CSV table of C-alpha atoms in Angstrom, one decimal:
chain,number,residue,atom,x,y,z
A,621,MET,CA,74.2,201.1,-15.4
A,622,ARG,CA,75.9,199.0,-12.7
A,623,ILE,CA,73.2,200.0,-10.2
A,624,VAL,CA,70.4,198.2,-12.0
A,625,PRO,CA,72.0,194.7,-11.7
A,626,LEU,CA,72.9,195.4,-8.1
A,627,LEU,CA,69.3,196.5,-7.2
A,628,LEU,CA,67.9,193.5,-9.1
A,629,GLY,CA,70.2,191.1,-7.2
A,630,SER,CA,69.3,192.7,-3.9
A,631,ALA,CA,65.7,192.4,-4.6
A,632,LEU,CA,66.0,188.7,-5.5
A,633,LEU,CA,68.0,188.0,-2.3
A,634,LEU,CA,65.3,189.7,-0.2
A,635,ALA,CA,62.5,187.9,-2.1
A,636,ALA,CA,64.4,184.6,-1.3
A,637,CYS,CA,64.2,185.4,2.4
A,638,THR,CA,60.4,186.0,2.3
A,639,GLY,CA,58.7,183.6,4.7
A,640,ARG,CA,62.0,182.6,6.3
A,641,PHE,CA,61.7,184.7,9.4
A,642,GLY,CA,59.9,183.6,12.5
A,643,PRO,CA,56.8,185.3,13.7
A,644,GLY,CA,58.8,187.5,16.1
A,645,ILE,CA,58.1,188.0,19.7
A,646,ALA,CA,55.1,190.3,20.4
A,647,GLU,CA,56.5,191.7,23.6
A,648,LEU,CA,59.9,192.4,21.9
A,649,PRO,CA,58.7,194.3,18.8
A,650,ALA,CA,60.6,195.8,15.9
A,651,SER,CA,59.4,199.2,17.1
A,652,GLY,CA,61.5,198.6,20.1
A,653,GLY,CA,64.7,197.8,18.1
A,654,TRP,CA,64.2,194.0,18.0
A,655,THR,CA,65.0,192.4,14.6
A,656,PRO,CA,63.7,189.0,13.6
A,657,LEU,CA,66.5,186.7,12.4
A,658,PRO,CA,66.1,184.4,9.4
A,659,ILE,CA,65.3,180.8,10.6
A,660,GLY,CA,64.0,179.1,7.4
A,661,ALA,CA,65.8,175.8,7.0
A,662,TRP,CA,68.8,177.0,9.1
A,663,VAL,CA,68.8,173.8,11.3
A,664,LEU,CA,69.7,170.7,9.5
A,665,ASN,CA,69.5,168.4,12.6
A,666,ASP,CA,66.5,166.1,13.0
A,667,GLY,CA,64.5,166.8,16.1
A,668,ILE,CA,65.2,170.6,16.2
A,669,GLU,CA,62.6,173.3,15.1
A,670,ALA,CA,63.5,176.9,15.3
A,671,ARG,CA,60.3,178.8,15.8
A,672,THR,CA,61.5,182.4,16.2
A,673,MET,CA,64.7,184.3,17.0
A,674,VAL,CA,65.0,188.0,17.5
A,675,PHE,CA,68.1,190.2,18.2
A,676,CYS,CA,68.3,193.8,19.5
A,677,PRO,CA,71.7,195.4,18.5
A,678,ARG,CA,73.5,197.7,20.9
A,679,GLU,CA,72.8,200.7,18.7
A,680,ALA,CA,69.0,200.1,18.8
A,681,CYS,CA,68.4,199.1,22.4
A,682,PRO,CA,69.5,200.3,25.8
A,683,GLN,CA,70.9,196.8,26.3
A,684,GLN,CA,71.9,194.4,23.5
A,685,GLY,CA,69.9,191.2,23.6
A,686,PHE,CA,68.8,188.0,22.0
A,687,ALA,CA,65.7,185.8,22.4
A,688,SER,CA,64.4,182.7,20.8
A,689,VAL,CA,61.9,179.8,20.9
A,690,ILE,CA,63.1,176.4,19.8
A,691,ALA,CA,61.3,173.1,20.0
A,692,PHE,CA,63.0,169.7,20.2
A,693,SER,CA,61.5,166.2,19.5
A,694,GLY,CA,62.5,162.6,19.8
A,695,ASP,CA,65.9,161.7,21.3
A,696,GLU,CA,67.1,165.3,21.1
A,697,ALA,CA,64.2,166.5,23.3
A,698,ALA,CA,65.0,163.8,25.9
A,699,ARG,CA,68.7,164.7,25.9
A,700,ILE,CA,68.1,168.4,26.2
A,701,GLU,CA,65.5,168.0,28.9
A,702,GLN,CA,67.8,165.8,31.0
A,703,ALA,CA,70.6,168.4,30.7
A,704,LEU,CA,68.3,171.2,31.8
A,705,GLN,CA,67.1,169.2,34.8
A,706,ALA,CA,70.6,168.4,36.0
A,707,ASP,CA,71.9,169.8,39.4
A,708,PRO,CA,72.6,173.5,39.0
A,709,ALA,CA,76.1,173.2,40.4
A,710,ARG,CA,77.0,170.5,37.9
A,711,LEU,CA,75.6,172.7,35.1
A,712,ALA,CA,77.7,175.6,36.3
A,713,ARG,CA,80.8,173.4,36.0
A,714,LEU,CA,79.8,172.3,32.5
A,715,PHE,CA,79.2,175.9,31.4
A,716,ALA,CA,82.5,177.0,32.8
A,717,LYS,CA,84.5,174.1,31.2
A,718,PRO,CA,86.3,174.9,28.0
A,719,PRO,CA,85.0,172.9,25.0
A,720,ALA,CA,86.6,169.6,24.4
A,721,SER,CA,89.0,169.5,21.5
A,722,GLN,CA,87.9,167.6,18.4
A,723,PRO,CA,89.5,164.3,17.7
A,724,GLY,CA,92.6,164.7,15.6
A,725,ALA,CA,92.9,168.4,16.7
A,726,HIS,CA,95.8,169.7,18.7
A,727,LYS,CA,95.2,169.5,22.4
A,728,THR,CA,94.5,172.9,23.8
A,729,THR,CA,96.0,173.9,27.1
A,730,ARG,CA,94.2,175.7,29.9
A,731,PRO,CA,95.4,179.2,30.6
A,732,LYS,CA,97.4,179.4,33.7
A,733,GLY,CA,96.4,181.6,36.6
A,734,PRO,CA,93.0,182.4,38.1
A,735,PRO,CA,89.9,181.8,36.1
A,736,LYS,CA,88.9,184.8,33.9
A,737,SER,CA,85.2,184.4,34.7
A,738,THR,CA,82.9,182.9,37.2
A,739,THR,CA,79.7,181.0,36.3
A,740,SER,CA,76.7,180.5,38.4
A,741,VAL,CA,73.5,178.6,37.6
A,742,SER,CA,70.3,178.9,39.5
A,743,ARG,CA,66.7,177.9,39.1
A,744,PHE,CA,63.7,180.3,38.8
A,745,GLU,CA,60.0,179.9,38.0
A,746,ALA,CA,57.9,182.0,35.7
A,747,GLU,CA,54.7,181.4,33.8
A,748,GLY,CA,54.2,178.2,35.7
A,749,VAL,CA,57.4,176.6,34.3
A,750,VAL,CA,60.8,176.1,35.7
A,751,GLY,CA,63.8,177.9,34.3
A,752,LEU,CA,67.5,178.2,34.6
A,753,LEU,CA,69.5,181.4,35.0
A,754,VAL,CA,73.1,181.1,33.8
A,755,GLU,CA,75.2,184.1,34.9
A,756,ILE,CA,78.8,184.6,33.7
A,757,ALA,CA,80.8,187.5,35.1
A,758,ALA,CA,84.4,188.6,34.4
A,759,SER,CA,86.7,188.0,37.3
A,760,ASP,CA,88.9,191.1,36.5
A,761,GLY,CA,86.5,193.6,38.2
A,762,SER,CA,85.5,195.2,34.9
A,763,GLY,CA,81.9,194.5,35.5
A,764,LYS,CA,81.4,192.6,32.2
A,765,SER,CA,78.7,190.0,32.4
A,766,ALA,CA,76.2,188.1,30.4
A,767,THR,CA,73.1,186.1,31.6
A,768,THR,CA,71.2,183.5,29.8
A,769,ALA,CA,67.6,182.7,31.0
A,770,ILE,CA,66.0,179.5,29.8
A,771,LEU,CA,62.4,178.4,30.3
A,772,HIS,CA,61.4,174.9,29.2
A,773,GLY,CA,58.4,172.8,29.2
A,774,ARG,CA,56.6,170.0,27.3
A,775,GLU,CA,53.9,170.6,24.7
A,776,SER,CA,52.7,167.2,23.8
A,777,GLU,CA,55.7,165.3,22.3
A,778,ARG,CA,57.9,168.4,22.0
A,779,LEU,CA,60.2,170.1,24.5
A,780,VAL,CA,59.8,173.8,24.0
A,781,VAL,CA,62.7,176.1,25.1
A,782,ALA,CA,62.5,179.8,25.3
A,783,LEU,CA,65.8,181.5,26.0
A,784,ALA,CA,67.2,185.0,26.2
A,785,VAL,CA,70.6,186.5,26.6
A,786,SER,CA,71.3,189.9,28.1
A,787,PRO,CA,74.0,191.6,30.1
A,788,ASP,CA,71.9,191.4,33.3
A,789,ALA,CA,69.8,188.8,34.9
A,790,ALA,CA,66.5,190.8,35.3
A,791,THR,CA,66.4,191.6,31.6
A,792,ALA,CA,67.3,188.1,30.5
A,793,ARG,CA,64.5,186.7,32.7
A,794,ARG,CA,62.0,189.3,31.4
A,795,ASP,CA,62.9,188.6,27.7
A,796,ALA,CA,62.8,184.8,28.3
A,797,VAL,CA,59.3,185.2,29.7
A,798,SER,CA,58.3,187.3,26.6
A,799,ALA,CA,59.7,184.6,24.3
A,800,TRP,CA,57.8,181.9,26.4
A,801,ARG,CA,54.5,183.7,26.0
A,802,SER,CA,55.0,183.9,22.2
A,803,ARG,CA,55.5,180.1,21.8
């Protein structure tokens, strides 16, 4: 008898999620292991619109990955666009910098010794728009790495950003282009 309330509760939770997933990305289909993530009302900030997000877990894909399309408007769009157009060397320093501690929080100290990772930022072009490739690699010789590819461009008053994260640069670029095409 305990199973009936559990099934009913699960059905209600699933029904509550209906319509809260993005349209997905045609070139990154569910049949290939890609799962749409719920985006309905997840962003509470003005000026940010999540259009779609997909994730491919390690057990479903040869390489774990994430891709999304997000649109920004107003002041947020101007701020993001300015950051994306900055000098790549400056962006690499910003990505490599540890987050600033919050006011009132204890000051964090930087670990001593050589950096545990290296960060590089370069520009690339695809689909007629300029993109950024942010590559982070472990310095310990383990071969661990992650790459974020970001394509961005204006659509009337909105800044549209397609991004993908993958262990290697070629896959991240390919998945970002797929996300860009789905916008």
